[in-house]
Amino acid sequence: MKKLLLSAAILFGSLGAFAQGGLGYGLRAGVNIPKYSMENGSSESNTGFFVTGYLDAPVSPYFSIQPGLSLQNKGGKWSETNNNNSIAVKQSIMSLDIPVNLVAKLPTGGSGNFFIGAGPYVGFALSGKNKFEGNLGDSGLKTEEDVKFGSGDGDELKRTDFGVNFLAGYQLTNGFQINAGYGLGLTNLAPNSNFTTKNRVWSIGIGFGL
């Protein structure tokens, strides 16, 4: 975790020096719709949130590099019904991601600009919860437990993720923006190599950039 934050600080400092006086800032927040891609299909979609702070370092009038720090709520859901038994499992993961996106800006006269971008991210899971709810025969079930992170036999998910971000949106001249994105996880998060579990995250939100 300390190495992750140190790497982010070095990256932001380097870009700040590179961009000189043209460095900008921004904040995006909104709703995540995450799920897992698995070897036999995918989980059901969950609902979460994201909050992202980023720097905007112009490399030309129409392109910028945007590194950021992003708090991401990810996870997925599963449900199963068998005879008189039914159970639903909701897994919620809080992750700190560091995205670095190359963003193209397409001006639309004097009103603002469309933007579209992509780039890699590295993520570190901070915490996780499994919430169980359903019926076992005539008995109700409602409980939760912490997700076990690691690479051992008794663990559920690896803690570190790597993937690619895609984003698009529109920003007005006053800085207000609407945005949408997609996170394509490339890391197999399953500790057991016989299984496959990868993050897939749609997002939509609003933001403000300077």
Coordinates of N, CA and C in Angstrom, one line a residue:
M1 N 0.8 -1.2 0.0 CA 0.0 0.0 0.0 C 0.9 1.3 0.0
K2 N 1.9 1.3 0.8 CA 2.8 2.4 0.9 C 3.5 2.6 -0.5
K3 N 3.9 1.5 -1.1 CA 4.6 1.6 -2.4 C 3.6 2.2 -3.5
L4 N 2.3 1.8 -3.4 CA 1.3 2.3 -4.3 C 1.2 3.8 -4.2
L5 N 1.1 4.3 -3.0 CA 0.9 5.7 -2.7 C 2.2 6.5 -3.1
L6 N 3.4 5.9 -2.8 CA 4.6 6.6 -3.2 C 4.8 6.7 -4.7
S7 N 4.4 5.6 -5.4 CA 4.4 5.7 -6.9 C 3.5 6.7 -7.4
A8 N 2.3 6.9 -6.8 CA 1.4 7.9 -7.3 C 1.9 9.3 -7.0
A9 N 2.6 9.5 -5.9 CA 3.1 10.8 -5.5 C 4.2 11.2 -6.5
I10 N 5.1 10.2 -6.9 CA 6.2 10.5 -7.8 C 5.6 10.8 -9.2
L11 N 4.6 10.0 -9.6 CA 4.0 10.3 -10.9 C 3.4 11.6 -11.0
F12 N 2.6 12.0 -10.0 CA 1.9 13.3 -10.0 C 3.0 14.5 -10.0
G13 N 4.0 14.3 -9.2 CA 5.1 15.3 -9.1 C 5.8 15.5 -10.5
S14 N 6.1 14.4 -11.1 CA 6.7 14.4 -12.4 C 5.9 15.1 -13.5
L15 N 4.6 14.8 -13.5 CA 3.7 15.4 -14.5 C 3.5 16.8 -14.2
G16 N 3.5 17.2 -12.9 CA 3.3 18.6 -12.6 C 4.5 19.4 -13.1
A17 N 5.7 18.9 -13.0 CA 6.8 19.6 -13.5 C 6.8 19.7 -15.0
F18 N 6.4 18.6 -15.6 CA 6.3 18.5 -17.1 C 5.3 19.5 -17.7
A19 N 4.1 19.6 -17.0 CA 3.1 20.4 -17.6 C 3.3 21.9 -17.3
Q20 N 4.2 22.2 -16.3 CA 4.5 23.6 -16.0 C 3.2 24.3 -15.6
G21 N 2.9 25.5 -16.2 CA 1.8 26.3 -15.8 C 0.5 25.8 -16.3
G22 N 0.5 24.8 -17.2 CA -0.8 24.4 -17.8 C -1.5 23.3 -17.1
L23 N -1.0 22.9 -15.9 CA -1.6 21.8 -15.1 C -3.0 22.2 -14.6
G24 N -3.9 21.2 -14.8 CA -5.3 21.4 -14.3 C -5.7 20.3 -13.4
Y25 N -6.8 20.5 -12.8 CA -7.3 19.5 -11.8 C -8.8 19.2 -12.0
G26 N -9.2 18.1 -11.5 CA -10.6 17.8 -11.6 C -11.1 16.7 -10.6
L27 N -12.4 16.6 -10.5 CA -13.0 15.6 -9.6 C -14.2 15.0 -10.4
R28 N -14.3 13.7 -10.3 CA -15.4 13.0 -10.9 C -16.0 12.0 -9.8
A29 N -17.3 11.9 -9.8 CA -18.0 11.0 -8.9 C -19.3 10.5 -9.5
G30 N -19.7 9.3 -9.0 CA -21.0 8.8 -9.6 C -21.2 7.4 -9.2
V31 N -21.9 6.6 -10.0 CA -22.4 5.3 -9.8 C -21.6 4.3 -10.5
N32 N -21.2 3.2 -9.8 CA -20.6 2.1 -10.5 C -21.6 0.9 -10.6
I33 N -21.5 0.2 -11.7 CA -22.3 -1.0 -11.9 C -21.3 -2.1 -12.2
P34 N -20.7 -2.8 -11.1 CA -19.7 -3.7 -11.3 C -20.2 -5.2 -11.3
K35 N -19.4 -6.1 -11.9 CA -19.7 -7.5 -11.8 C -18.4 -8.2 -12.1
Y36 N -18.4 -9.5 -12.0 CA -17.2 -10.3 -12.3 C -17.4 -11.1 -13.6
S37 N -16.3 -11.1 -14.4 CA -16.3 -12.1 -15.5 C -15.6 -13.4 -15.0
M38 N -16.3 -14.5 -15.2 CA -15.8 -15.8 -14.7 C -15.7 -16.8 -15.8
E39 N -15.1 -17.9 -15.4 CA -14.8 -18.9 -16.4 C -16.0 -19.5 -17.1
N40 N -17.1 -19.5 -16.4 CA -18.4 -20.1 -16.9 C -19.5 -19.0 -17.1
G41 N -19.0 -17.8 -17.4 CA -20.0 -16.7 -17.6 C -19.6 -15.5 -16.8
S42 N -20.6 -15.0 -16.0 CA -20.4 -13.8 -15.2 C -21.3 -13.8 -14.0
S43 N -21.0 -13.0 -13.0 CA -21.9 -12.8 -11.9 C -23.0 -11.8 -12.3
E44 N -23.9 -11.6 -11.4 CA -24.9 -10.6 -11.6 C -24.2 -9.2 -11.2
S45 N -24.8 -8.2 -11.8 CA -24.3 -6.8 -11.5 C -24.6 -6.3 -10.1
N46 N -23.7 -5.6 -9.5 CA -23.9 -5.0 -8.2 C -24.1 -3.5 -8.5
T47 N -24.3 -2.7 -7.4 CA -24.4 -1.3 -7.5 C -23.4 -0.7 -6.5
G48 N -22.6 0.2 -6.9 CA -21.6 0.9 -6.0 C -21.4 2.3 -6.4
F49 N -20.3 2.9 -6.0 CA -20.0 4.3 -6.3 C -18.5 4.4 -6.6
F50 N -18.1 5.6 -7.1 CA -16.7 5.9 -7.3 C -16.5 7.4 -7.0
V51 N -15.3 7.8 -6.6 CA -14.9 9.2 -6.4 C -13.5 9.2 -6.9
T52 N -13.2 10.1 -7.9 CA -11.9 10.2 -8.6 C -11.4 11.6 -8.6
G53 N -10.2 11.8 -8.1 CA -9.5 13.1 -8.2 C -8.4 12.9 -9.3
Y54 N -8.2 13.8 -10.1 CA -7.2 13.7 -11.2 C -6.5 15.0 -11.5
L55 N -5.3 14.9 -12.1 CA -4.6 16.0 -12.7 C -4.8 15.9 -14.2
D56 N -4.7 17.1 -14.8 CA -4.8 17.2 -16.2 C -3.6 17.9 -16.7
A57 N -2.7 17.1 -17.3 CA -1.4 17.6 -17.8 C -1.4 17.7 -19.3
P58 N -1.6 18.9 -20.0 CA -1.7 18.9 -21.4 C -0.4 18.6 -22.1
V59 N -0.4 17.8 -23.2 CA 0.7 17.5 -24.0 C 0.6 18.2 -25.3
S60 N -0.6 18.7 -25.7 CA -0.9 19.5 -26.9 C -2.2 20.2 -26.6
P61 N -2.7 21.0 -27.5 CA -4.0 21.7 -27.3 C -5.2 20.7 -27.3
Y62 N -5.0 19.5 -27.8 CA -6.1 18.6 -27.9 C -5.9 17.3 -27.1
F63 N -4.8 17.1 -26.5 CA -4.5 15.9 -25.7 C -3.9 16.2 -24.4
S64 N -4.3 15.4 -23.4 CA -3.8 15.5 -22.0 C -3.5 14.1 -21.4
I65 N -2.6 14.1 -20.5 CA -2.4 12.9 -19.7 C -3.1 13.2 -18.3
Q66 N -4.0 12.3 -17.9 CA -4.7 12.5 -16.6 C -4.5 11.3 -15.7
P67 N -3.5 11.5 -14.8 CA -3.3 10.5 -13.7 C -4.3 10.8 -12.6
G68 N -4.7 9.8 -11.8 CA -5.6 10.1 -10.7 C -5.5 9.1 -9.6
L69 N -6.3 9.4 -8.5 CA -6.5 8.5 -7.4 C -8.0 8.3 -7.3
S70 N -8.4 7.1 -7.3 CA -9.9 6.8 -7.4 C -10.3 5.7 -6.4
L71 N -11.3 6.1 -5.6 CA -11.9 5.2 -4.6 C -13.0 4.5 -5.4
Q72 N -12.9 3.2 -5.5 CA -13.9 2.4 -6.4 C -14.6 1.4 -5.5
N73 N -15.9 1.3 -5.6 CA -16.7 0.3 -5.0 C -17.0 -0.7 -6.1
K74 N -16.5 -1.9 -6.0 CA -16.6 -3.0 -7.0 C -17.3 -4.2 -6.4
G75 N -17.3 -5.3 -7.1 CA -17.9 -6.5 -6.6 C -18.8 -7.2 -7.6
G76 N -19.8 -8.0 -7.0 CA -20.7 -8.7 -7.8 C -21.8 -9.4 -6.9
K77 N -22.8 -10.1 -7.6 CA -23.8 -10.8 -6.8 C -24.0 -12.1 -7.4
W78 N -24.5 -13.1 -6.6 CA -24.8 -14.4 -7.0 C -26.1 -14.8 -6.3
S79 N -26.9 -15.6 -6.9 CA -28.2 -16.1 -6.3 C -28.4 -17.5 -6.7
E80 N -29.0 -18.3 -5.8 CA -29.2 -19.7 -6.1 C -30.5 -20.2 -5.3
T81 N -31.3 -20.9 -6.0 CA -32.5 -21.5 -5.4 C -32.5 -23.0 -5.7
N82 N -32.8 -23.8 -4.6 CA -32.7 -25.2 -4.6 C -33.8 -25.8 -3.7
N83 N -34.9 -26.3 -4.2 CA -36.0 -26.8 -3.4 C -36.5 -25.7 -2.5
N84 N -36.4 -25.8 -1.2 CA -37.0 -24.8 -0.3 C -35.9 -23.8 0.1
N85 N -34.7 -24.0 -0.4 CA -33.6 -23.1 0.0 C -33.3 -22.0 -1.1
S86 N -33.1 -20.8 -0.7 CA -32.7 -19.8 -1.6 C -31.7 -18.8 -0.9
I87 N -30.7 -18.4 -1.6 CA -29.7 -17.6 -1.0 C -29.1 -16.6 -2.0
A88 N -28.9 -15.4 -1.6 CA -28.3 -14.4 -2.4 C -27.0 -13.9 -1.7
V89 N -26.0 -13.8 -2.5 CA -24.7 -13.3 -1.9 C -24.3 -12.0 -2.7
K90 N -24.1 -11.0 -1.9 CA -23.6 -9.7 -2.5 C -22.2 -9.4 -2.0
Q91 N -21.2 -9.3 -2.9 CA -19.9 -9.0 -2.5 C -19.5 -7.6 -2.9
S92 N -19.1 -6.8 -1.9 CA -18.8 -5.4 -2.0 C -17.3 -5.2 -1.7
I93 N -16.5 -4.7 -2.6 CA -15.1 -4.5 -2.5 C -14.8 -3.0 -2.6
M94 N -14.0 -2.4 -1.6 CA -13.5 -1.1 -1.7 C -12.1 -1.1 -2.2
S95 N -11.8 -0.4 -3.3 CA -10.5 -0.5 -3.9 C -10.0 0.9 -4.1
L96 N -8.7 1.1 -3.9 CA -8.0 2.4 -4.3 C -7.3 2.1 -5.6
D97 N -7.7 2.8 -6.7 CA -7.1 2.6 -8.0 C -6.3 3.8 -8.4
I98 N -5.2 3.6 -9.2 CA -4.4 4.7 -9.8 C -4.6 4.5 -11.3
P99 N -5.4 5.3 -11.9 CA -5.5 5.3 -13.4 C -4.6 6.3 -14.0
V100 N -4.1 6.1 -15.2 CA -3.4 7.0 -16.0 C -3.9 7.0 -17.4
N101 N -4.7 8.0 -17.7 CA -5.4 8.0 -19.0 C -4.8 9.1 -20.0
L102 N -4.8 8.7 -21.2 CA -4.5 9.7 -22.3 C -5.9 10.1 -22.8
V103 N -6.1 11.4 -22.8 CA -7.5 11.9 -23.1 C -7.4 12.9 -24.2
A104 N -8.3 12.7 -25.2 CA -8.4 13.6 -26.4 C -9.6 14.5 -26.1
K105 N -9.4 15.8 -26.4 CA -10.5 16.8 -26.3 C -10.9 17.3 -27.6
L106 N -12.2 17.3 -27.9 CA -12.8 17.7 -29.2 C -13.7 18.9 -28.9
P107 N -13.2 20.1 -29.2 CA -14.0 21.4 -28.9 C -15.2 21.4 -29.8
T108 N -16.3 22.0 -29.2 CA -17.6 22.2 -29.9 C -17.9 23.6 -29.9
G109 N -17.2 24.4 -30.6 CA -17.4 25.9 -30.6 C -17.0 26.5 -29.2
G110 N -17.9 27.4 -28.7 CA -17.6 28.0 -27.5 C -18.3 27.4 -26.3
S111 N -19.0 26.3 -26.5 CA -19.8 25.8 -25.4 C -19.0 24.8 -24.5
G112 N -18.0 24.1 -25.0 CA -17.3 23.1 -24.3 C -16.6 22.2 -25.2
N113 N -16.4 20.9 -24.7 CA -15.7 19.9 -25.5 C -16.1 18.5 -25.1
F114 N -16.2 17.7 -26.1 CA -16.2 16.2 -25.9 C -14.9 15.7 -25.5
F115 N -14.8 14.7 -24.7 CA -13.5 14.1 -24.4 C -13.7 12.6 -24.4
I116 N -12.6 11.9 -24.8 CA -12.6 10.5 -24.8 C -11.2 10.0 -24.5
G117 N -11.0 9.0 -23.7 CA -9.7 8.6 -23.3 C -9.6 7.1 -22.9
A118 N -8.4 6.7 -22.7 CA -8.2 5.3 -22.2 C -6.8 5.2 -21.6
G119 N -6.5 4.2 -20.8 CA -5.2 4.0 -20.2 C -5.3 2.9 -19.1
P120 N -4.1 2.6 -18.6 CA -4.0 1.5 -17.6 C -4.4 2.0 -16.2
Y121 N -4.7 1.0 -15.4 CA -4.9 1.3 -13.9 C -4.3 0.2 -13.1
V122 N -3.9 0.5 -11.9 CA -3.5 -0.5 -10.9 C -4.4 -0.3 -9.7
G123 N -4.9 -1.3 -9.1 CA -5.8 -1.2 -8.0 C -5.4 -2.0 -6.8
F124 N -5.7 -1.5 -5.6 CA -5.4 -2.2 -4.4 C -6.6 -2.3 -3.5
A125 N -7.1 -3.5 -3.2 CA -8.3 -3.7 -2.4 C -8.1 -3.3 -1.0
L126 N -8.9 -2.4 -0.5 CA -8.8 -1.9 0.9 C -9.6 -2.8 1.9
S127 N -10.8 -3.2 1.5 CA -11.6 -4.0 2.3 C -12.7 -4.7 1.5
G128 N -13.4 -5.6 2.1 CA -14.5 -6.3 1.3 C -15.4 -7.0 2.3
K129 N -16.7 -7.1 1.9 CA -17.8 -7.7 2.6 C -18.6 -8.6 1.8
N130 N -18.9 -9.8 2.3 CA -19.9 -10.7 1.7 C -21.1 -10.6 2.5
K131 N -22.2 -10.3 1.9 CA -23.5 -10.2 2.6 C -24.4 -11.4 2.1
F132 N -24.9 -12.2 3.0 CA -25.8 -13.3 2.7 C -27.2 -13.1 3.1
E133 N -28.1 -13.4 2.3 CA -29.5 -13.2 2.6 C -30.4 -14.2 1.9
G134 N -31.4 -14.8 2.6 CA -32.2 -15.8 1.9 C -32.9 -16.7 3.0
N135 N -33.3 -17.9 2.5 CA -34.0 -18.8 3.4 C -33.4 -20.2 3.2
L136 N -33.2 -20.8 4.4 CA -32.8 -22.2 4.4 C -34.0 -23.0 5.0
G137 N -34.8 -23.6 4.2 CA -36.0 -24.3 4.6 C -37.0 -23.2 5.2
D138 N -37.4 -23.4 6.5 CA -38.3 -22.4 7.1 C -37.5 -21.3 7.9
S139 N -36.2 -21.4 7.8 CA -35.4 -20.4 8.6 C -34.8 -19.3 7.7
G140 N -34.9 -18.1 8.2 CA -34.4 -17.0 7.4 C -32.9 -16.8 7.7
L141 N -32.2 -16.3 6.7 CA -30.7 -16.1 6.8 C -30.4 -14.7 6.4
K142 N -29.6 -14.0 7.3 CA -29.1 -12.7 7.0 C -27.9 -12.4 7.8
T143 N -26.7 -12.5 7.1 CA -25.5 -12.3 7.8 C -24.4 -11.7 6.9
E144 N -23.3 -11.4 7.4 CA -22.2 -10.9 6.6 C -20.9 -11.3 7.2
E145 N -19.8 -11.3 6.3 CA -18.5 -11.6 6.8 C -17.5 -10.9 5.9
D146 N -16.3 -10.7 6.4 CA -15.2 -10.0 5.7 C -14.7 -10.9 4.6
V147 N -14.3 -10.3 3.5 CA -13.7 -11.0 2.4 C -12.2 -11.3 2.8
K148 N -11.7 -12.5 2.5 CA -10.3 -12.9 2.8 C -9.5 -12.6 1.5
F149 N -8.5 -11.7 1.7 CA -7.6 -11.4 0.5 C -6.3 -12.1 0.7
G150 N -5.8 -12.6 -0.4 CA -4.5 -13.2 -0.5 C -4.4 -14.2 -1.6
S151 N -3.4 -15.1 -1.6 CA -3.2 -16.0 -2.6 C -3.1 -17.5 -2.1
G152 N -3.6 -17.7 -0.9 CA -3.6 -19.0 -0.2 C -4.8 -19.8 -0.5
D153 N -4.9 -21.0 -0.1 CA -6.0 -21.9 -0.3 C -7.3 -21.4 0.3
G154 N -7.2 -20.7 1.5 CA -8.4 -20.3 2.2 C -8.8 -18.9 1.8
D155 N -8.1 -18.2 0.9 CA -8.4 -16.9 0.5 C -9.4 -16.8 -0.7
E156 N -10.1 -15.7 -0.8 CA -11.2 -15.5 -1.8 C -10.7 -14.7 -3.0
L157 N -10.0 -13.7 -2.8 CA -9.5 -12.8 -3.9 C -8.1 -12.3 -3.7
K158 N -7.4 -12.1 -4.7 CA -6.1 -11.4 -4.6 C -6.4 -10.0 -4.4
R159 N -5.4 -9.3 -3.7 CA -5.7 -7.9 -3.3 C -5.3 -6.9 -4.4
T160 N -4.4 -7.3 -5.3 CA -3.9 -6.3 -6.3 C -4.5 -6.6 -7.7
D161 N -5.0 -5.6 -8.4 CA -5.6 -5.7 -9.7 C -4.9 -4.8 -10.7
F162 N -5.0 -5.2 -11.9 CA -4.5 -4.4 -13.0 C -5.4 -4.5 -14.2
G163 N -5.6 -3.4 -14.9 CA -6.5 -3.4 -16.0 C -6.4 -2.2 -16.9
V164 N -7.5 -1.9 -17.7 CA -7.5 -0.8 -18.6 C -8.8 0.0 -18.4
N165 N -8.7 1.3 -18.4 CA -9.9 2.2 -18.3 C -10.2 2.7 -19.6
F166 N -11.5 3.0 -19.8 CA -12.0 3.7 -21.0 C -13.0 4.8 -20.4
L167 N -12.9 6.0 -20.9 CA -13.8 7.0 -20.5 C -14.2 8.0 -21.6
A168 N -15.4 8.6 -21.4 CA -15.9 9.6 -22.4 C -16.9 10.5 -21.7
G169 N -17.1 11.7 -22.3 CA -18.0 12.6 -21.6 C -18.0 13.9 -22.3
Y170 N -18.6 14.9 -21.7 CA -18.7 16.3 -22.2 C -18.5 17.2 -21.1
Q171 N -17.6 18.2 -21.3 CA -17.3 19.3 -20.3 C -17.7 20.6 -20.9
L172 N -18.5 21.4 -20.1 CA -18.8 22.7 -20.4 C -17.7 23.7 -20.2
T173 N -17.7 24.9 -20.7 CA -16.7 25.9 -20.5 C -16.5 26.3 -19.0
N174 N -17.6 26.1 -18.2 CA -17.5 26.5 -16.8 C -16.9 25.3 -16.0
G175 N -16.6 24.2 -16.6 CA -15.9 23.1 -15.9 C -16.8 21.9 -15.6
F176 N -18.1 22.1 -15.6 CA -19.0 21.1 -15.2 C -19.0 20.0 -16.3
Q177 N -19.0 18.7 -15.9 CA -19.0 17.7 -16.9 C -19.9 16.5 -16.6
I178 N -20.3 15.8 -17.6 CA -20.9 14.5 -17.4 C -20.0 13.4 -18.0
N179 N -19.9 12.2 -17.4 CA -18.9 11.3 -17.9 C -19.5 9.9 -17.7
A180 N -18.9 9.0 -18.5 CA -19.2 7.5 -18.4 C -17.9 6.8 -18.6
G181 N -17.8 5.6 -18.1 CA -16.5 4.9 -18.2 C -16.7 3.4 -18.1
Y182 N -15.7 2.6 -18.4 CA -15.7 1.2 -18.3 C -14.3 0.7 -17.8
G183 N -14.2 -0.1 -16.8 CA -13.0 -0.7 -16.3 C -12.9 -2.2 -16.7
L184 N -11.9 -2.5 -17.5 CA -11.7 -3.9 -17.9 C -10.5 -4.5 -17.1
G185 N -10.9 -5.3 -16.1 CA -9.8 -5.9 -15.3 C -9.1 -7.0 -16.1
L186 N -7.8 -7.0 -16.0 CA -7.0 -8.1 -16.7 C -6.4 -9.1 -15.8
T187 N -6.4 -8.8 -14.5 CA -5.8 -9.7 -13.5 C -6.8 -10.8 -13.1
N188 N -6.4 -12.0 -13.1 CA -7.3 -13.1 -12.5 C -7.2 -13.0 -11.0
L189 N -8.3 -12.5 -10.4 CA -8.3 -12.3 -8.9 C -8.5 -13.6 -8.1
A190 N -8.8 -14.7 -8.8 CA -9.0 -15.9 -8.0 C -7.7 -16.5 -7.6
P191 N -7.5 -16.8 -6.3 CA -6.3 -17.4 -5.8 C -6.0 -18.7 -6.4
N192 N -7.0 -19.5 -6.7 CA -6.9 -20.8 -7.3 C -6.8 -20.6 -8.8
S193 N -5.7 -21.0 -9.5 CA -5.6 -20.8 -10.9 C -6.5 -21.6 -11.7
N194 N -7.3 -22.6 -11.1 CA -8.3 -23.4 -11.9 C -9.5 -22.6 -12.2
F195 N -9.7 -21.4 -11.5 CA -10.8 -20.5 -11.7 C -10.4 -19.2 -12.3
T196 N -11.4 -18.5 -12.8 CA -11.1 -17.1 -13.4 C -12.1 -16.1 -12.8
T197 N -11.6 -15.0 -12.2 CA -12.5 -14.0 -11.7 C -11.8 -12.6 -12.0
K198 N -12.5 -11.8 -12.9 CA -11.9 -10.6 -13.3 C -13.0 -9.5 -13.2
N199 N -12.5 -8.3 -12.8 CA -13.4 -7.1 -12.6 C -13.9 -6.6 -14.0
R200 N -15.2 -6.3 -14.0 CA -15.8 -5.5 -15.1 C -16.7 -4.5 -14.5
V201 N -16.4 -3.2 -14.8 CA -17.1 -2.1 -14.1 C -17.6 -1.0 -15.1
W202 N -18.9 -0.8 -15.2 CA -19.5 0.3 -15.9 C -19.7 1.4 -14.9
S203 N -19.5 2.7 -15.4 CA -19.8 3.8 -14.4 C -20.4 5.0 -15.2
I204 N -21.1 5.8 -14.5 CA -21.7 7.0 -15.0 C -21.7 8.1 -13.9
G205 N -21.3 9.3 -14.2 CA -21.2 10.3 -13.2 C -21.2 11.7 -13.7
I206 N -20.9 12.6 -12.7 CA -20.7 14.0 -13.0 C -19.4 14.4 -12.5
G207 N -18.9 15.6 -12.8 CA -17.6 16.1 -12.3 C -17.4 17.6 -12.6
F208 N -16.2 18.0 -12.2 CA -15.8 19.4 -12.4 C -14.3 19.4 -12.7
G209 N -13.9 20.2 -13.7 CA -12.5 20.3 -14.1 C -12.1 21.7 -14.3
L210 N -10.9 22.0 -13.9 CA -10.3 23.3 -14.0 C -9.1 23.3 -14.9

